[in-house]
PDB file of C-alpha atoms in Angstrom:
ATOM      1  CA  MET J   1     -28.134 -33.428 -25.976  1.00  0.00           C
ATOM      2  CA  PHE J   2     -27.842 -31.626 -22.651  1.00  0.00           C
ATOM      3  CA  SER J   3     -27.871 -27.922 -23.232  1.00  0.00           C
ATOM      4  CA  ARG J   4     -27.661 -25.479 -20.415  1.00  0.00           C
ATOM      5  CA  ILE J   5     -29.488 -22.221 -20.827  1.00  0.00           C
ATOM      6  CA  ASP J   6     -28.331 -19.551 -18.460  1.00  0.00           C
ATOM      7  CA  SER J   7     -30.446 -16.447 -18.147  1.00  0.00           C
ATOM      8  CA  THR J   8     -27.582 -14.529 -16.558  1.00  0.00           C
ATOM      9  CA  GLU J   9     -25.201 -15.197 -19.440  1.00  0.00           C
ATOM     10  CA  THR J  10     -23.473 -12.058 -20.567  1.00  0.00           C
ATOM     11  CA  THR J  11     -22.815 -11.304 -24.180  1.00  0.00           C
ATOM     12  CA  ILE J  12     -19.241 -10.993 -25.320  1.00  0.00           C
ATOM     13  CA  PRO J  13     -18.506  -7.436 -26.435  1.00  0.00           C
ATOM     14  CA  GLU J  14     -16.801  -6.715 -29.717  1.00  0.00           C
ATOM     15  CA  LEU J  15     -13.119  -7.338 -29.050  1.00  0.00           C
ATOM     16  CA  THR J  16     -10.128  -7.304 -31.323  1.00  0.00           C
ATOM     17  CA  ASN J  17      -8.074 -10.440 -31.780  1.00  0.00           C
ATOM     18  CA  SER J  18      -5.265  -8.995 -29.686  1.00  0.00           C
ATOM     19  CA  GLU J  19      -7.669  -8.225 -26.814  1.00  0.00           C
ATOM     20  CA  VAL J  20      -9.052 -11.762 -26.908  1.00  0.00           C
ATOM     21  CA  LYS J  21      -5.494 -13.101 -26.951  1.00  0.00           C
ATOM     22  CA  ASP J  22      -4.550 -10.924 -23.947  1.00  0.00           C
ATOM     23  CA  ILE J  23      -7.610 -12.052 -21.980  1.00  0.00           C
ATOM     24  CA  ARG J  24      -6.922 -15.714 -22.709  1.00  0.00           C
ATOM     25  CA  GLN J  25      -3.273 -15.312 -21.690  1.00  0.00           C
ATOM     26  CA  PHE J  26      -4.357 -13.629 -18.455  1.00  0.00           C
ATOM     27  CA  LEU J  27      -6.774 -16.455 -17.638  1.00  0.00           C
ATOM     28  CA  ASP J  28      -4.179 -19.077 -18.558  1.00  0.00           C
ATOM     29  CA  ARG J  29      -1.600 -17.393 -16.346  1.00  0.00           C
ATOM     30  CA  SER J  30      -4.076 -17.230 -13.445  1.00  0.00           C
ATOM     31  CA  LEU J  31      -4.919 -20.924 -13.679  1.00  0.00           C
ATOM     32  CA  ASN J  32      -1.260 -21.911 -14.036  1.00  0.00           C
ATOM     33  CA  GLU J  33      -0.386 -19.797 -10.996  1.00  0.00           C
ATOM     34  CA  THR J  34      -2.913 -21.691  -8.879  1.00  0.00           C
ATOM     35  CA  VAL J  35      -1.665 -25.079 -10.047  1.00  0.00           C
ATOM     36  CA  MET J  36       1.956 -24.045  -9.397  1.00  0.00           C
ATOM     37  CA  CYS J  37       0.985 -22.838  -5.926  1.00  0.00           C
ATOM     38  CA  ALA J  38      -0.535 -26.259  -5.192  1.00  0.00           C
ATOM     39  CA  LEU J  39       2.593 -28.061  -6.410  1.00  0.00           C
ATOM     40  CA  LEU J  40       4.863 -25.819  -4.345  1.00  0.00           C
ATOM     41  CA  HIS J  41       2.691 -26.420  -1.296  1.00  0.00           C
ATOM     42  CA  GLY J  42       3.479 -30.117  -1.624  1.00  0.00           C
ATOM     43  CA  PHE J  43       7.168 -29.216  -1.572  1.00  0.00           C
ATOM     44  CA  TYR J  44       6.593 -26.997   1.487  1.00  0.00           C
ATOM     45  CA  THR J  45       4.902 -29.913   3.232  1.00  0.00           C
ATOM     46  CA  GLY J  46       8.007 -32.050   2.781  1.00  0.00           C
ATOM     47  CA  VAL J  47      10.312 -29.286   3.985  1.00  0.00           C
ATOM     48  CA  VAL J  48       8.139 -28.662   7.052  1.00  0.00           C
ATOM     49  CA  ALA J  49       8.047 -32.383   7.873  1.00  0.00           C
ATOM     50  CA  VAL J  50      11.845 -32.731   7.668  1.00  0.00           C
ATOM     51  CA  THR J  51      12.385 -29.532   9.657  1.00  0.00           C
ATOM     52  CA  MET J  52       9.966 -30.614  12.383  1.00  0.00           C
ATOM     53  CA  TRP J  53      11.651 -34.016  12.579  1.00  0.00           C
ATOM     54  CA  THR J  54      15.055 -32.353  12.907  1.00  0.00           C
ATOM     55  CA  LEU J  55      13.921 -29.945  15.611  1.00  0.00           C
ATOM     56  CA  VAL J  56      12.014 -32.534  17.623  1.00  0.00           C
ATOM     57  CA  SER J  57      14.693 -35.228  17.497  1.00  0.00           C
ATOM     58  CA  ARG J  58      17.527 -33.031  18.799  1.00  0.00           C
ATOM     59  CA  LYS J  59      19.241 -34.638  21.770  1.00  0.00           C
ATOM     60  CA  ASN J  60      21.239 -31.817  23.277  1.00  0.00           C
ATOM     61  CA  CYS J  61      19.731 -28.402  23.136  1.00  0.00           C
ATOM     62  CA  GLY J  62      20.943 -25.971  25.764  1.00  0.00           C
ATOM     63  CA  ASN J  63      17.912 -23.725  25.580  1.00  0.00           C
ATOM     64  CA  SER J  64      14.664 -25.680  25.338  1.00  0.00           C
ATOM     65  CA  ARG J  65      12.640 -22.563  24.484  1.00  0.00           C
ATOM     66  CA  ARG J  66      14.369 -21.954  21.153  1.00  0.00           C
ATOM     67  CA  PRO J  67      13.218 -25.160  19.387  1.00  0.00           C
ATOM     68  CA  ARG J  68       9.657 -24.605  20.600  1.00  0.00           C
ATOM     69  CA  PHE J  69       9.747 -21.041  19.294  1.00  0.00           C
ATOM     70  CA  PHE J  70      10.939 -22.230  15.874  1.00  0.00           C
ATOM     71  CA  ILE J  71       8.323 -24.966  15.786  1.00  0.00           C
ATOM     72  CA  VAL J  72       5.583 -22.412  16.447  1.00  0.00           C
ATOM     73  CA  ILE J  73       6.951 -20.002  13.819  1.00  0.00           C
ATOM     74  CA  ILE J  74       7.323 -22.732  11.189  1.00  0.00           C
ATOM     75  CA  LEU J  75       3.840 -24.070  11.836  1.00  0.00           C
ATOM     76  CA  LEU J  76       2.352 -20.563  11.676  1.00  0.00           C
ATOM     77  CA  LEU J  77       4.074 -19.888   8.346  1.00  0.00           C
ATOM     78  CA  TYR J  78       2.907 -23.267   7.030  1.00  0.00           C
ATOM     79  CA  ALA J  79      -0.661 -22.548   8.163  1.00  0.00           C
ATOM     80  CA  MET J  80      -0.575 -19.184   6.391  1.00  0.00           C
ATOM     81  CA  ALA J  81       0.744 -20.804   3.207  1.00  0.00           C
ATOM     82  CA  THR J  82      -2.021 -23.400   3.446  1.00  0.00           C
ATOM     83  CA  PHE J  83      -4.595 -20.636   3.833  1.00  0.00           C
ATOM     84  CA  ILE J  84      -3.246 -18.861   0.745  1.00  0.00           C
ATOM     85  CA  LEU J  85      -3.436 -22.121  -1.227  1.00  0.00           C
ATOM     86  CA  PHE J  86      -7.011 -22.703  -0.077  1.00  0.00           C
ATOM     87  CA  PHE J  87      -7.931 -19.119  -0.868  1.00  0.00           C
ATOM     88  CA  ASN J  88      -6.391 -19.238  -4.371  1.00  0.00           C
ATOM     89  CA  TRP J  89      -7.969 -22.622  -5.105  1.00  0.00           C
ATOM     90  CA  MET J  90     -11.384 -21.427  -3.929  1.00  0.00           C
ATOM     91  CA  ARG J  91     -11.128 -18.255  -6.005  1.00  0.00           C
ATOM     92  CA  CYS J  92      -9.929 -20.153  -9.079  1.00  0.00           C
ATOM     93  CA  SER J  93     -12.745 -22.692  -8.836  1.00  0.00           C
ATOM     94  CA  GLN J  94     -15.254 -19.884  -8.376  1.00  0.00           C
ATOM     95  CA  TYR J  95     -14.073 -18.122 -11.519  1.00  0.00           C
ATOM     96  CA  PHE J  96     -13.418 -21.067 -13.803  1.00  0.00           C
ATOM     97  CA  ILE J  97     -16.309 -23.287 -12.703  1.00  0.00           C
ATOM     98  CA  ALA J  98     -19.076 -21.007 -11.438  1.00  0.00           C
ATOM     99  CA  HIS J  99     -18.422 -18.277 -14.012  1.00  0.00           C
ATOM    100  CA  GLY J 100     -16.837 -20.422 -16.704  1.00  0.00           C
ATOM    101  CA  GLN J 101     -19.536 -20.256 -19.370  1.00  0.00           C
ATOM    102  CA  ASN J 102     -17.039 -18.633 -21.724  1.00  0.00           C
ATOM    103  CA  PHE J 103     -13.800 -16.697 -21.500  1.00  0.00           C
ATOM    104  CA  TRP J 104     -15.578 -13.377 -21.108  1.00  0.00           C
ATOM    105  CA  THR J 105     -17.665 -14.370 -18.061  1.00  0.00           C
ATOM    106  CA  THR J 106     -14.542 -15.743 -16.406  1.00  0.00           C
ATOM    107  CA  TYR J 107     -12.577 -12.580 -17.146  1.00  0.00           C
ATOM    108  CA  ASP J 108     -15.486 -10.413 -16.031  1.00  0.00           C
ATOM    109  CA  ALA J 109     -15.627 -12.259 -12.697  1.00  0.00           C
ATOM    110  CA  TYR J 110     -11.865 -11.755 -12.252  1.00  0.00           C
ATOM    111  CA  THR J 111     -12.002  -8.041 -12.973  1.00  0.00           C
ATOM    112  CA  HIS J 112     -14.988  -7.425 -10.696  1.00  0.00           C
ATOM    113  CA  GLU J 113     -13.529  -9.176  -7.689  1.00  0.00           C
ATOM    114  CA  SER J 114     -14.722  -7.971  -4.313  1.00  0.00           C
ATOM    115  CA  MET J 115     -12.449  -5.822  -2.181  1.00  0.00           C
ATOM    116  CA  PRO J 116     -12.575  -8.043   0.957  1.00  0.00           C
ATOM    117  CA  MET J 117     -11.117 -10.988  -0.968  1.00  0.00           C
ATOM    118  CA  ASN J 118      -8.093  -8.948  -2.032  1.00  0.00           C
ATOM    119  CA  LEU J 119      -7.766  -7.478   1.443  1.00  0.00           C
ATOM    120  CA  ILE J 120      -7.744 -10.898   3.130  1.00  0.00           C
ATOM    121  CA  GLU J 121      -5.064 -12.185   0.767  1.00  0.00           C
ATOM    122  CA  ASN J 122      -2.896  -9.085   1.208  1.00  0.00           C
ATOM    123  CA  ILE J 123      -3.172  -9.142   5.009  1.00  0.00           C
ATOM    124  CA  ASN J 124      -2.132 -12.793   5.064  1.00  0.00           C
ATOM    125  CA  ALA J 125       0.824 -12.102   2.777  1.00  0.00           C
ATOM    126  CA  ALA J 126       1.920  -9.139   4.909  1.00  0.00           C
ATOM    127  CA  LEU J 127       1.697 -11.167   8.127  1.00  0.00           C
ATOM    128  CA  SER J 128       3.688 -14.031   6.598  1.00  0.00           C
ATOM    129  CA  THR J 129       6.393 -11.661   5.404  1.00  0.00           C
ATOM    130  CA  LEU J 130       6.525  -9.855   8.737  1.00  0.00           C
ATOM    131  CA  LEU J 131       6.752 -13.110  10.698  1.00  0.00           C
ATOM    132  CA  ALA J 132       9.441 -14.609   8.454  1.00  0.00           C
ATOM    133  CA  ASP J 133      11.545 -11.433   8.316  1.00  0.00           C
ATOM    134  CA  THR J 134      11.288 -10.829  12.060  1.00  0.00           C
ATOM    135  CA  THR J 135      12.424 -14.372  12.796  1.00  0.00           C
ATOM    136  CA  LEU J 136      15.285 -14.110  10.315  1.00  0.00           C
ATOM    137  CA  ILE J 137      16.473 -10.798  11.759  1.00  0.00           C
ATOM    138  CA  TRP J 138      16.193 -12.142  15.307  1.00  0.00           C
ATOM    139  CA  ARG J 139      18.290 -15.219  14.448  1.00  0.00           C
ATOM    140  CA  CYS J 140      20.991 -13.322  12.557  1.00  0.00           C
TER     141      CYS J 140
END
């Protein structure tokens, strides 16, 4: 009844069954990774809430700078994790919704991803790792 004609639709090249299977597994893995990231972010939210409650409700802390430092570090790490979730969700919706005419257009969008998107994600991951490792080394 409602047919959508897209003039930019790409034709699917001749692929073997194993290539089609590999592409579909790749796309399935990418979507599952984004959903798992969202579920884990809910877990992170609970851990951050309990940790903040524990740090804020301490009665006797000899050095008042230390809890504030940990609060800032934890909130920065949580903000970076939230950014990664937003970034992955945005990218996944772009590929599966905007380019989701068929499996080939979705895969083609994934393989022709722009360099700045990868760079932003890698910089955020490196900063998160650096911040977490530095704090862990400082505390131990």
